[in-house]
Each structure stands twice: as C-alpha cells, then as structure tokens.
XYZ file of C-alpha atoms in Angstrom:
292
model
C -13.120 -9.060 16.439
C -11.852 -9.194 20.004
C -8.664 -7.230 20.499
C -6.153 -9.314 22.422
C -2.475 -8.885 23.250
C -0.041 -8.891 20.322
C -2.495 -7.045 18.115
C -0.526 -5.891 15.057
C -1.867 -2.808 13.311
C -1.906 -1.752 9.724
C -0.701 1.453 8.003
C -2.848 4.115 6.161
C -2.313 6.463 3.263
C -2.176 10.143 2.385
C -1.568 12.777 -0.278
C 1.157 15.297 -0.905
C 3.617 15.971 1.921
C 2.817 18.930 4.088
C 4.860 20.335 6.925
C 2.030 19.463 9.316
C 0.246 16.154 8.914
C -3.506 15.847 9.628
C -4.751 13.742 12.503
C -4.897 10.013 11.633
C -8.528 9.790 12.691
C -9.689 12.586 10.418
C -7.559 11.207 7.611
C -8.991 7.692 7.929
C -12.606 8.855 7.671
C -11.754 11.175 4.759
C -9.939 8.489 2.764
C -12.699 5.926 3.306
C -15.322 8.425 2.122
C -13.289 9.462 -0.927
C -12.669 5.894 -2.069
C -16.300 4.872 -1.619
C -17.733 7.967 -3.327
C -15.306 7.978 -6.277
C -15.880 4.294 -6.986
C -19.625 4.679 -6.616
C -19.717 7.501 -9.157
C -17.522 5.642 -11.626
C -19.952 2.960 -12.750
C -23.648 3.664 -12.388
C -25.703 1.724 -9.890
C -23.730 -0.037 -7.173
C -25.234 -1.744 -4.136
C -23.452 -1.329 -0.807
C -23.584 -3.722 2.119
C -23.077 -1.750 5.360
C -22.414 -3.743 8.537
C -21.865 -2.000 11.900
C -19.589 -3.719 14.409
C -18.909 -3.411 18.120
C -16.186 -5.358 19.924
C -14.655 -5.207 23.378
C -11.878 -6.959 25.263
C -10.279 -7.230 28.681
C -6.650 -8.323 28.988
C -4.635 -8.952 32.139
C -0.864 -9.306 31.914
C 1.891 -9.735 34.501
C 4.356 -7.813 32.325
C 2.532 -4.888 30.767
C 5.776 -3.181 29.614
C 7.232 -6.375 28.130
C 10.348 -5.738 30.178
C 12.941 -8.274 31.356
C 13.858 -6.194 34.425
C 10.758 -4.167 35.298
C 7.775 -6.534 35.341
C 4.454 -4.924 36.284
C 0.882 -6.205 36.292
C -1.658 -4.440 34.158
C -5.318 -4.567 33.145
C -6.279 -3.270 29.699
C -9.912 -2.598 28.758
C -10.918 -1.660 25.196
C -14.081 -1.074 23.177
C -14.076 -0.787 19.385
C -17.081 0.443 17.395
C -16.684 0.265 13.634
C -18.184 -0.791 10.328
C -17.531 -2.630 7.080
C -18.732 -1.403 3.691
C -18.652 -3.763 0.695
C -19.776 -3.109 -2.877
C -22.107 -5.646 -4.477
C -23.822 -6.265 -7.790
C -21.340 -4.566 -10.110
C -18.690 -6.180 -12.283
C -17.024 -2.820 -12.876
C -16.733 -1.684 -9.256
C -15.213 -3.705 -6.408
C -14.570 -2.003 -3.073
C -14.200 -2.888 0.588
C -13.856 -0.467 3.504
C -13.271 -1.546 7.090
C -12.925 1.027 9.857
C -12.762 0.872 13.634
C -11.839 3.235 16.451
C -10.628 1.742 19.734
C -10.954 3.424 23.103
C -8.351 1.979 25.498
C -8.004 2.335 29.278
C -5.033 0.873 31.166
C -4.833 0.176 34.911
C -2.024 -1.146 37.075
C 1.612 -0.574 36.115
C 0.622 2.030 33.543
C -2.401 4.280 33.995
C -3.287 5.843 30.661
C -5.914 6.111 27.948
C -5.661 6.054 24.159
C -7.829 6.319 21.062
C -6.549 4.242 18.117
C -7.879 4.370 14.561
C -7.679 1.470 12.109
C -8.671 1.594 8.462
C -8.317 -0.902 5.628
C -9.866 0.287 2.355
C -9.301 -1.102 -1.137
C -11.108 -0.482 -4.367
C -10.899 -0.923 -8.121
C -13.119 0.377 -10.901
C -13.397 0.052 -14.654
C -14.164 3.635 -15.679
C -14.187 3.028 -19.452
C -14.853 -0.542 -20.549
C -11.687 -2.453 -21.487
C -9.617 0.746 -21.450
C -9.508 3.025 -18.366
C -9.208 1.644 -14.822
C -8.688 2.983 -11.300
C -7.160 1.331 -8.207
C -7.087 2.843 -4.729
C -5.999 1.808 -1.235
C -5.929 3.447 2.181
C -4.734 1.980 5.477
C -4.214 3.180 9.047
C -2.790 1.197 11.956
C -0.409 1.286 14.893
C 3.059 -0.033 14.003
C 6.300 -0.842 15.832
C 8.775 2.035 16.125
C 11.827 0.002 17.105
C 12.675 -3.710 17.040
C 14.583 -3.164 20.298
C 11.532 -1.923 22.219
C 8.403 -3.606 23.537
C 6.736 -5.847 20.910
C 3.313 -5.529 22.595
C 0.351 -4.293 20.576
C -0.735 -0.661 20.863
C -3.612 -1.463 23.236
C -1.397 -3.273 25.735
C 1.507 -0.823 25.668
C 1.756 2.157 23.328
C 5.329 3.154 24.241
C 6.806 1.496 21.133
C 3.951 2.119 18.703
C 3.066 4.952 16.355
C 0.049 5.531 14.155
C 1.000 5.070 10.509
C -1.027 5.862 7.427
C -0.443 4.871 3.799
C -2.390 5.522 0.614
C -2.254 4.813 -3.105
C -4.300 6.286 -5.964
C -3.596 4.752 -9.366
C -5.440 5.347 -12.657
C -4.217 3.336 -15.643
C -5.087 2.460 -19.223
C -4.811 -0.965 -20.838
C -5.383 -1.523 -24.544
C -5.109 -4.540 -26.831
C -3.587 -3.597 -30.180
C -5.383 -6.285 -32.162
C -3.372 -9.495 -31.721
C -0.035 -7.693 -32.049
C 0.550 -6.358 -28.528
C -0.941 -5.226 -25.215
C -0.129 -1.659 -24.151
C -0.449 -0.399 -20.586
C 0.382 2.901 -18.866
C -0.151 3.579 -15.152
C 0.230 6.646 -12.944
C 0.442 6.153 -9.168
C 0.359 8.766 -6.442
C 1.179 7.266 -3.049
C 2.544 8.160 0.335
C 2.840 7.479 4.035
C 2.250 9.521 7.189
C 3.937 8.754 10.504
C 2.407 9.982 13.749
C 4.510 11.570 16.505
C 7.433 12.128 14.083
C 8.203 8.402 14.243
C 9.464 8.480 10.650
C 9.769 10.663 7.596
C 6.526 11.273 5.739
C 6.685 10.060 2.140
C 5.055 11.562 -0.938
C 5.669 9.742 -4.234
C 4.647 9.892 -7.885
C 5.318 7.047 -10.297
C 4.739 6.317 -13.967
C 5.053 2.883 -15.585
C 4.489 1.922 -19.205
C 4.812 -1.386 -21.034
C 4.235 -2.932 -24.435
C 3.991 -6.738 -24.470
C 3.662 -9.220 -27.294
C 0.185 -10.387 -28.231
C -1.267 -13.676 -29.415
C 0.187 -13.243 -32.916
C 3.539 -14.392 -31.553
C 3.603 -18.093 -30.773
C 7.139 -19.213 -29.983
C 8.548 -15.693 -29.452
C 7.456 -13.321 -26.682
C 8.810 -9.843 -26.036
C 8.193 -6.743 -23.926
C 9.366 -3.127 -23.629
C 9.146 -1.583 -20.148
C 9.729 1.851 -18.640
C 9.262 3.148 -15.101
C 10.106 6.263 -13.110
C 9.363 7.054 -9.464
C 10.054 10.313 -7.639
C 9.720 10.392 -3.857
C 9.957 13.181 -1.288
C 10.765 12.523 2.373
C 10.193 14.991 5.207
C 9.686 14.942 8.973
C 6.648 16.736 10.383
C 7.579 20.363 10.795
C 10.800 20.021 8.777
C 11.716 22.947 6.542
C 13.600 20.847 3.981
C 12.679 17.576 2.314
C 14.928 14.964 0.725
C 14.194 13.662 -2.751
C 15.019 10.506 -4.659
C 14.382 9.379 -8.229
C 14.393 5.819 -9.579
C 14.212 5.267 -13.352
C 14.465 2.079 -15.386
C 14.176 1.107 -19.050
C 14.357 -2.486 -20.294
C 13.610 -4.852 -23.161
C 12.914 -8.588 -22.807
C 12.969 -11.291 -25.469
C 11.978 -14.924 -24.963
C 11.787 -18.003 -27.155
C 9.954 -21.286 -26.566
C 12.209 -24.188 -27.468
C 9.357 -26.589 -26.726
C 5.933 -26.578 -25.076
C 7.591 -27.046 -21.683
C 10.900 -25.191 -21.996
C 11.706 -21.579 -22.911
C 14.685 -19.224 -22.663
C 14.643 -15.470 -22.179
C 16.931 -12.476 -21.713
C 16.574 -8.874 -20.575
C 18.739 -5.807 -21.172
C 18.161 -2.375 -19.685
C 19.443 0.686 -17.900
C 18.837 1.994 -14.376
C 19.239 5.503 -13.009
C 18.998 5.823 -9.220
C 19.420 9.057 -7.316
C 19.426 7.933 -3.671
C 19.026 10.090 -0.565
C 22.350 11.543 0.599
C 24.245 9.631 -2.079
C 25.717 10.424 -5.467
C 23.662 9.540 -8.505
C 24.350 6.081 -9.939
C 23.569 5.015 -13.496
C 24.271 1.648 -15.061
C 23.313 -0.950 -17.610
C 22.044 -4.370 -16.577
C 21.180 -7.668 -18.186
C 19.657 -10.984 -17.138
C 19.338 -14.378 -18.810
C 17.427 -17.439 -17.796
C 15.063 -20.257 -18.699
C 11.616 -21.424 -17.719
C 10.207 -24.940 -17.504
C 6.690 -26.116 -16.821
C-alpha cells in the first residue's frame, strides 16, 4: 500500500495501566506475537500464510503544515516494510495480523524524521467445542490530537498526531440449555495507550451475562441481561488515577402478534459512577414494536 497524504492511522491495545507506558513499537510486536501464539496453541494444527510487504511513497505539497497563513512547500519520503499473517485450514481458529513500520523523512518547510508503527490484529478461537471461546484484538496507529489542528496524516505532518494503541482480550462461554434458553457469560479486559501524554491511558475490565429464550418459545421471546464495566484513567507519569463504574441489569419480554409484527418491552436499572461526578442510579424502561 502506498502511503499518500491524508493517511489516517489506527489505534492499538494494551494491558493494565502503568505509570510509564511501553514504546508503541515494542508493544505492537508483542501483541501480534501473543495473539498469534495463543490462537495457534488453542486448536491443534493451524496453517499460517505469511506475506512480507514493502511499500514506499514520495509526496510533494505546497502547504506541508496545512496552515491558512503559513504555507510552506515540503517533500515527504517514506518506506514501509511489513507483513501480513493469516490463519488457514481451521474452523476453530481465525486470525489476521497486519504490521508495518514506516520510516519518514521530510524536506522543505519542515526538516524532520519519524518512525511510525501500525498494527491491526484480530483473532477468535473455539477453545472447547460449542462452549468456550476467545476473542482478541490489538491495534496501533497515529491519530488526530485536536480537531482544531492540522488534519494531515502523520507522515505529512506529525504536529497534530499521536501514536495510539488499543487492545481487547475476551474469553467467553456460550451454552444451549436444551431448547429452553441460551446462556452466555463474557469477560473482557481492554485498554488504550496514548503516546506523548496526548490522552489518559485507559485500563478496563468488564463482565456481561445473558440468558435468552430458546426454540421452545414460539410467540414469546424473553431475555435477562447483566453487565458491569470498571475503567481506570491515568496520564503517563500520573500518581493518581480516576475510576468509573457502569452497571446495568435488565429484563426484556416480547410477543409476536403475527408472523410479521411483534411488540416488546424492557425494564431495568442503571448505576453509573462517572469521573468527577456524583454517582447516579435510576430505573429505565423501553417499549416498542418490530415489523418485517
């Protein structure tokens, strides 16, 4: 892929908040290796298709800083070696890893060099047949810091870009209880890392559980749902972190009046403890209809 102007990046992922975040490059390679190895070990023999890539670009612009008042010419040269890794031949393991590292040199209005990492890794595995599953994602890219600054991509002008990483690791179980119901419970550990203190790092843990009606119920469908998410926010080097908790419980009941028309209603309770705000609890309800 040739990197041209207006190249939007993508964010990566990372585990528990620390006062000092690791370098995005080291993190990207680590996360890609962990996802690939864990998925490979989860389900016997898996074939992997490895494809190396090498791309380069040259961009000339008459406004390298994307400024209305300070227009300057600039030449941007970049080279990006990388690879893609795709699982094949297994129904129980599906994974894709794409990684590239861009070396950038700028001449003209701004003389500078940069090294930018980009990672996009996703994977899912069936660890125990029809019962235990695992999802994972990891991304790294260069993202806008401010909507008021230069909108140029990180290669053209890095003044309004920061390297961002996000990750998610989510094991879950799903079980059919005969034809009565389908039960599911999922744990998710996720987070985000912001380079150059561009934002607060995020470390979150979430649990969701649901019980939904099975095929025994024809005209009536129902579900019971519960979720809780706890997140911690901290700047790099900060001594204190802010916390927030979001919790929700609900029950839904629906009835099919005909093959094309159904009505449904939901009742529940939310508990939200926002950052720098008093805790708020409250009941909620919804009602509606569906037509096909």
